[in-house]
JSON list of C-alpha atoms in Angstrom, two decimals:
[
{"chain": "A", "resi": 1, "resn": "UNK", "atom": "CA", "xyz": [0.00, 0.00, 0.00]},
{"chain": "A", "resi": 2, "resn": "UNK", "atom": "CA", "xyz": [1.50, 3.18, -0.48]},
{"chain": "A", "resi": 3, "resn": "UNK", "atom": "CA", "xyz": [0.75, 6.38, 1.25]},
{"chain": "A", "resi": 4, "resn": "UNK", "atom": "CA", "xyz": [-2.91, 4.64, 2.75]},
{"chain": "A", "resi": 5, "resn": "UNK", "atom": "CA", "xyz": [-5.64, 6.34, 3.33]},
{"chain": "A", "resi": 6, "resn": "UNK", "atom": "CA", "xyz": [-8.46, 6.44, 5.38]},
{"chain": "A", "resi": 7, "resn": "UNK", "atom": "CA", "xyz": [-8.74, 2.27, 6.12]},
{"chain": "A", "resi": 8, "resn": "UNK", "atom": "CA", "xyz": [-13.05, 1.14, 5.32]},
{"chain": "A", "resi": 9, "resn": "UNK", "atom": "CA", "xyz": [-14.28, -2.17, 5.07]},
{"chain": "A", "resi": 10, "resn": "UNK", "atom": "CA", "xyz": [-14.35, -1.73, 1.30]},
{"chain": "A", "resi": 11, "resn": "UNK", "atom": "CA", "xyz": [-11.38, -0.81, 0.92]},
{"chain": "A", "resi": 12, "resn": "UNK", "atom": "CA", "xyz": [-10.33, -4.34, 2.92]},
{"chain": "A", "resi": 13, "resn": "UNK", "atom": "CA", "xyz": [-12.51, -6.22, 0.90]},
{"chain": "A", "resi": 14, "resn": "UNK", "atom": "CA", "xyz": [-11.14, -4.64, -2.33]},
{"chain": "A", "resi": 15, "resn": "UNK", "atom": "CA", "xyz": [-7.11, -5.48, -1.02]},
{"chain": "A", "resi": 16, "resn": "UNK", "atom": "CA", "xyz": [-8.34, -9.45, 0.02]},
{"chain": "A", "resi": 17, "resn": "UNK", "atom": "CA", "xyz": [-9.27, -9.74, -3.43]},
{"chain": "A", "resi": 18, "resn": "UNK", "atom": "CA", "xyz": [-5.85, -8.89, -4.98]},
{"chain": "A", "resi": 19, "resn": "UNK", "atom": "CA", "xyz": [-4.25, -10.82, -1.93]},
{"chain": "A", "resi": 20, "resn": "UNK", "atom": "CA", "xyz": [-2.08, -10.06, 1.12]},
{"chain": "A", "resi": 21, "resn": "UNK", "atom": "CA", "xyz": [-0.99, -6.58, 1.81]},
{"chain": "A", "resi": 22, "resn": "UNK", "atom": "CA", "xyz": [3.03, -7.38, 2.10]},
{"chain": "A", "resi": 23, "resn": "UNK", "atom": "CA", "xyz": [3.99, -3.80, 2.30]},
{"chain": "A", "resi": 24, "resn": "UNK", "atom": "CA", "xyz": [2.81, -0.54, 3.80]},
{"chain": "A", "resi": 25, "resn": "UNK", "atom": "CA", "xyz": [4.66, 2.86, 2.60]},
{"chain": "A", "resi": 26, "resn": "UNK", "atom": "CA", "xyz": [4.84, 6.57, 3.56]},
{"chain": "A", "resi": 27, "resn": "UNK", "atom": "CA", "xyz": [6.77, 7.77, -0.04]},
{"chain": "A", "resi": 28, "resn": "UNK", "atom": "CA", "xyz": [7.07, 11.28, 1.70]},
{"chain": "A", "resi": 29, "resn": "UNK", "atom": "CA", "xyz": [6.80, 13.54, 5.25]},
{"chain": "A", "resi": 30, "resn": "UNK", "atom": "CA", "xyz": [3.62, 14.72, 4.36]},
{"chain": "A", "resi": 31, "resn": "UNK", "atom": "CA", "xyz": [1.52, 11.06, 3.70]},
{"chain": "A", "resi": 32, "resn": "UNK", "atom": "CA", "xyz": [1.89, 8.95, 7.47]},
{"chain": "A", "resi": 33, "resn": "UNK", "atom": "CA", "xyz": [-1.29, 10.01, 8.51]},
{"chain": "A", "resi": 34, "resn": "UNK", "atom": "CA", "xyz": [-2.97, 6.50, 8.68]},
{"chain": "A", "resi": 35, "resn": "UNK", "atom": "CA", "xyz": [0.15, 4.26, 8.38]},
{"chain": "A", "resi": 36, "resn": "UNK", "atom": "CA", "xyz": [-0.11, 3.57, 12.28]},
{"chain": "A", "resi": 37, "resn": "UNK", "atom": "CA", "xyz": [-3.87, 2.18, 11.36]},
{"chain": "A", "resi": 38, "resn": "UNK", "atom": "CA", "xyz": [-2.46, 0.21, 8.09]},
{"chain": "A", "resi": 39, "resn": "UNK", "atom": "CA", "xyz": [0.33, -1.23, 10.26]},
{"chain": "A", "resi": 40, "resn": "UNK", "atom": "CA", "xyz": [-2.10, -2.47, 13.20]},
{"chain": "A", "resi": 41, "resn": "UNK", "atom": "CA", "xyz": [-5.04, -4.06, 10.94]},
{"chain": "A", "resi": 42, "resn": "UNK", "atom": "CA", "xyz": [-2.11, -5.63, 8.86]},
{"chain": "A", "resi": 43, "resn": "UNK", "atom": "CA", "xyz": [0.57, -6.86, 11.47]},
{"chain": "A", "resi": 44, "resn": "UNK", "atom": "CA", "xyz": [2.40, -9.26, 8.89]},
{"chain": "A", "resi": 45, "resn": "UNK", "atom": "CA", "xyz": [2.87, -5.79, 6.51]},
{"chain": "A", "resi": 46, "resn": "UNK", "atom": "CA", "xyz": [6.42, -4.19, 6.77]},
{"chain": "A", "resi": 47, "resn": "UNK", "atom": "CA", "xyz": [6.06, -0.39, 7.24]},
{"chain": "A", "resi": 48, "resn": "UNK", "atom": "CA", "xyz": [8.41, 1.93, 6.13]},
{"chain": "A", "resi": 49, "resn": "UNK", "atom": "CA", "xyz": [8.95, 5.65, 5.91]},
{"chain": "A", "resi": 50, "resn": "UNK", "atom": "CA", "xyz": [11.03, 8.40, 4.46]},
{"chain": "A", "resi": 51, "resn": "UNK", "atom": "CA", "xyz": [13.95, 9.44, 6.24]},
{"chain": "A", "resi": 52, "resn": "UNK", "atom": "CA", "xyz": [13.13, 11.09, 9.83]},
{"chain": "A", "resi": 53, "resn": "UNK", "atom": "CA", "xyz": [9.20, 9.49, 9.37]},
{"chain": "A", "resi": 54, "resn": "UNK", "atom": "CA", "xyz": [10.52, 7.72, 12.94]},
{"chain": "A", "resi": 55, "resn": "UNK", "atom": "CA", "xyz": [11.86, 10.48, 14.60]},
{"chain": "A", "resi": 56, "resn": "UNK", "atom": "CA", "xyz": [8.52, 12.76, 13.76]},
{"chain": "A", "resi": 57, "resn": "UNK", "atom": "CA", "xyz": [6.17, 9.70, 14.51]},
{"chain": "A", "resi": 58, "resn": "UNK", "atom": "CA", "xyz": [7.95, 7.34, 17.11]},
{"chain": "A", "resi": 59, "resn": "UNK", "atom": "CA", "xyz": [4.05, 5.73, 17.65]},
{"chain": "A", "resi": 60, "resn": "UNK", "atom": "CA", "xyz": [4.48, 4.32, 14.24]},
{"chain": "A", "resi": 61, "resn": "UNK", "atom": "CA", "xyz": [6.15, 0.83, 13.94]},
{"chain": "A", "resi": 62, "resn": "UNK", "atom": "CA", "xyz": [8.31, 1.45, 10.78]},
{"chain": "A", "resi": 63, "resn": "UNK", "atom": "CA", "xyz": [10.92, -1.49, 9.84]},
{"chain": "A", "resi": 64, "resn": "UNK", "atom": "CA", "xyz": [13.07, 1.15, 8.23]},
{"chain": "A", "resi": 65, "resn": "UNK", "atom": "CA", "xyz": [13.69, 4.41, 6.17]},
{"chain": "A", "resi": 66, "resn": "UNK", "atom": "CA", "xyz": [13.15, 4.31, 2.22]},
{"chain": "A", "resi": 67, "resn": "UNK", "atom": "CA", "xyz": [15.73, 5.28, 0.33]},
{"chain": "A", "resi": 68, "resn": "UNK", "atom": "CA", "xyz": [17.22, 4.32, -3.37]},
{"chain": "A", "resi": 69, "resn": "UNK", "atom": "CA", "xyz": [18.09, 0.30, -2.79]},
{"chain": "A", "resi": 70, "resn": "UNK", "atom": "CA", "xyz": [14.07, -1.32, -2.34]},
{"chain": "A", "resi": 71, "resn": "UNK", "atom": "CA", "xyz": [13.57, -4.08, 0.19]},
{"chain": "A", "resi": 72, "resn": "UNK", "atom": "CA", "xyz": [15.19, -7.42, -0.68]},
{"chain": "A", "resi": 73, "resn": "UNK", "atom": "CA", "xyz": [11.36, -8.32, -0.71]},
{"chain": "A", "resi": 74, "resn": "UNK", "atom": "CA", "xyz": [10.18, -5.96, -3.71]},
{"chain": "A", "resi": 75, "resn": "UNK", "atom": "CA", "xyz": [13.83, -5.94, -5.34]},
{"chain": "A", "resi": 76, "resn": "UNK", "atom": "CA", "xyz": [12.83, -8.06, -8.14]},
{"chain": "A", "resi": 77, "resn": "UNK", "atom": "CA", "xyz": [9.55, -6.11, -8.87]},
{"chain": "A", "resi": 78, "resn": "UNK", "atom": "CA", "xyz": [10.70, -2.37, -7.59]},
{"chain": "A", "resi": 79, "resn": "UNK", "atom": "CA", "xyz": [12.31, 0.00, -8.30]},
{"chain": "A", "resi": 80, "resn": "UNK", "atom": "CA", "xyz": [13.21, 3.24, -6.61]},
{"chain": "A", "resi": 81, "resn": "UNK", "atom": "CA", "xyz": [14.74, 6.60, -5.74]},
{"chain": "A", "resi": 82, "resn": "UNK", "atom": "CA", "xyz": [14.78, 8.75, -3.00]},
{"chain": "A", "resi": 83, "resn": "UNK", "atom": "CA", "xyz": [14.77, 12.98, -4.52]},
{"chain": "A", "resi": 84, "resn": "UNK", "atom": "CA", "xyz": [15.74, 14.86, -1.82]},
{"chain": "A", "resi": 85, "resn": "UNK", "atom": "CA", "xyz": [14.39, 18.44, -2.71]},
{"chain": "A", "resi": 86, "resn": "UNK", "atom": "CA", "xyz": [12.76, 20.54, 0.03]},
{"chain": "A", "resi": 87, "resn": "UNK", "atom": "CA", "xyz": [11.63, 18.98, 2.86]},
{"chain": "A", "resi": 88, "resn": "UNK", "atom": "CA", "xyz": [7.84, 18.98, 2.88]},
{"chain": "A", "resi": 89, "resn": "UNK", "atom": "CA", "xyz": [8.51, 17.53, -1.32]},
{"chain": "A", "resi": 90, "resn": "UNK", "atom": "CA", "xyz": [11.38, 14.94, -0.75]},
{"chain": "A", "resi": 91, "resn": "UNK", "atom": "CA", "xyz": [9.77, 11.91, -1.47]},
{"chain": "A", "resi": 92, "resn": "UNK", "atom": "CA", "xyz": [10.78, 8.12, -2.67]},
{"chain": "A", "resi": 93, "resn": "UNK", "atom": "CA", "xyz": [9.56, 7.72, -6.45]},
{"chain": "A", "resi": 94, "resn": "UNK", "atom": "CA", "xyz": [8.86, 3.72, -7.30]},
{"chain": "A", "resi": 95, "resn": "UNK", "atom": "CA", "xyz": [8.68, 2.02, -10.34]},
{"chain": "A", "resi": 96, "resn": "UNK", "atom": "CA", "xyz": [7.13, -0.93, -10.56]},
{"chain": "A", "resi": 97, "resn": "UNK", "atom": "CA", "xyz": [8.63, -2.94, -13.60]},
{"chain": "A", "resi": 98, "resn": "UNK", "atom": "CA", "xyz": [6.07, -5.96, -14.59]},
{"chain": "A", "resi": 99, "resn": "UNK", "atom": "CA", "xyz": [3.28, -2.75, -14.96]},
{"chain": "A", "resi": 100, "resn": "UNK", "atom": "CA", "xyz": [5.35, -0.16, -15.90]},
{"chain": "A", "resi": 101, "resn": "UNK", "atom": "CA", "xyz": [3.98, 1.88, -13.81]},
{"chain": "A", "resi": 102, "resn": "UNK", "atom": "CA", "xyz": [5.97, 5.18, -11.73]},
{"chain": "A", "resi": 103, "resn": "UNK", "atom": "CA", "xyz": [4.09, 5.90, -8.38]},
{"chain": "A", "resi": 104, "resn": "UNK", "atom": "CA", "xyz": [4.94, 9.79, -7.48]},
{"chain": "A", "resi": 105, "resn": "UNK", "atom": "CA", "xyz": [2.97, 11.48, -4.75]},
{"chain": "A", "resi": 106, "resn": "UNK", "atom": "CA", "xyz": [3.90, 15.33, -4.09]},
{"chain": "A", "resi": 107, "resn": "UNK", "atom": "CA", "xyz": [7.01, 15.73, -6.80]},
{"chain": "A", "resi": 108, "resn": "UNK", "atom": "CA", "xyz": [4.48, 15.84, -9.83]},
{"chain": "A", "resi": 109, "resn": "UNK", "atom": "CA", "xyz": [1.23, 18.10, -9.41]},
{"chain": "A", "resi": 110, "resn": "UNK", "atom": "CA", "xyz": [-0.83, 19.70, -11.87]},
{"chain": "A", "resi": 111, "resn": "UNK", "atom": "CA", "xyz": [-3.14, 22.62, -10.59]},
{"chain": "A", "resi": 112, "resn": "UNK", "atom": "CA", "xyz": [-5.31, 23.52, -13.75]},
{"chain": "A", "resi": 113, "resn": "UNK", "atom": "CA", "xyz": [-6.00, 27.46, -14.38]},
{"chain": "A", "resi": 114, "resn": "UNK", "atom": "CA", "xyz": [-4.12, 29.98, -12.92]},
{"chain": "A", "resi": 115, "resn": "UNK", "atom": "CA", "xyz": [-1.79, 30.12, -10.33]},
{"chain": "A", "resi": 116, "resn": "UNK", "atom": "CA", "xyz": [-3.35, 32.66, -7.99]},
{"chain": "A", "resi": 117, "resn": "UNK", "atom": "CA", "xyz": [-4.30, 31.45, -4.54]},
{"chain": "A", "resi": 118, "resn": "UNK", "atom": "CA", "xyz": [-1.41, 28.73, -4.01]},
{"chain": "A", "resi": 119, "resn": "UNK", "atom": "CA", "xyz": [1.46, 29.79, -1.59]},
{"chain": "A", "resi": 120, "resn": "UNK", "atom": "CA", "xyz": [4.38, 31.33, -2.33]},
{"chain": "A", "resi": 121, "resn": "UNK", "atom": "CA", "xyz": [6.16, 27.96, -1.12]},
{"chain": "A", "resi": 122, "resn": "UNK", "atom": "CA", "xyz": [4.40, 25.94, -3.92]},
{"chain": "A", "resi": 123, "resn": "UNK", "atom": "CA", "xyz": [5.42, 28.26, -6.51]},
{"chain": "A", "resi": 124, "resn": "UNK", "atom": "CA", "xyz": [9.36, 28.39, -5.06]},
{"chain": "A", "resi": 125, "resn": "UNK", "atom": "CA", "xyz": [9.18, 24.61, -5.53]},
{"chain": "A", "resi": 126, "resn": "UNK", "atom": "CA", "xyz": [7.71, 24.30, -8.80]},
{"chain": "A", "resi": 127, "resn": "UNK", "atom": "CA", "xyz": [4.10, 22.83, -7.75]},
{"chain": "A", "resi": 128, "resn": "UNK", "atom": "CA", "xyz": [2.77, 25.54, -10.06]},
{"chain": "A", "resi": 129, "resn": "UNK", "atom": "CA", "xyz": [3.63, 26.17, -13.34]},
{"chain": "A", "resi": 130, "resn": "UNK", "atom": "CA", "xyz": [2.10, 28.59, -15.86]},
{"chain": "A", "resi": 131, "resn": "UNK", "atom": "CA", "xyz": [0.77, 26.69, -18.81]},
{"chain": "A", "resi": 132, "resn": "UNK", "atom": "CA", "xyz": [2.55, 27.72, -21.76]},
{"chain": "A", "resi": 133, "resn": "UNK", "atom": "CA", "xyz": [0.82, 25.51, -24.33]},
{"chain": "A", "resi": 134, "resn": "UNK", "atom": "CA", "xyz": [-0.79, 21.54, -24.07]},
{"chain": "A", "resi": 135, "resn": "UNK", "atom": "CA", "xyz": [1.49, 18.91, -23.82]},
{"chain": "A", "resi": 136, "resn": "UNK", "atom": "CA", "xyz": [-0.26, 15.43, -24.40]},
{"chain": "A", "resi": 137, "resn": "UNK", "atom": "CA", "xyz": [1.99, 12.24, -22.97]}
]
């Protein structure tokens, strides 16, 4: 699971059907706020964190700090690379090979229209970027 959210029943039901949950992941500072449910409704899940997740949350049990080696576990399958940028936008960016598929949380972010109303801080970091014509990926 990376960066969980609010844990429902649903959401359970959905994860049994894909099978166990082996791994439970805070890519960033900003995305631990249910990781301490995750980890106690799925006590065979590893949890891990960006680095200084388990100084700023000690109540979370975290098996480690991310960084740009994966788990021996998801080695095969993952992956990964810690950016360090600023603080509140360093994250760990995955790639999982037999999908193809990049996770990113906070290091990509489109805000459609115009940039007024987002902080001075987003803008400094790049969150918001004046649309200069339409690229299509």
């Amino acid at each position: 699971m990376h960066n969980p959210l609010l844990l429902t029943r649903e959401l359970v039901d959905a994860l049994a059907a894909l099978g166990p949950v082996s791994h439970i992941v805070s890519a960033s500072l900003a995305h631990h706020g249910y990781m301490a449910q995750w980890l106690g409704n799925f006590p065979n899940a590893v949890g891990l964190g960006p680095p200084g997740l388990a100084d700023k949350c000690p109540h979370i049990p975290l098996a480690g700090a991310l960084g740009d080696t994966p788990v021996p576990a998801l080695a095969a399958d993952v992956e990964q690379v810690w950016v360090s940028a600023v603080p509140t936008f360093s994250e760990t960016v995955f790639f999982h090979r037999p999908t193809r598929t990049v996770l990113v949380t906070d290091l990509l972010m489109h805000f459609g229209g115009k940039a007024e109303g987002y902080s001075w801080g987003s803008r400094l970091v790049g969150a918001v970027f004046r649309e200069i014509g339409r690229a299509h990926v």
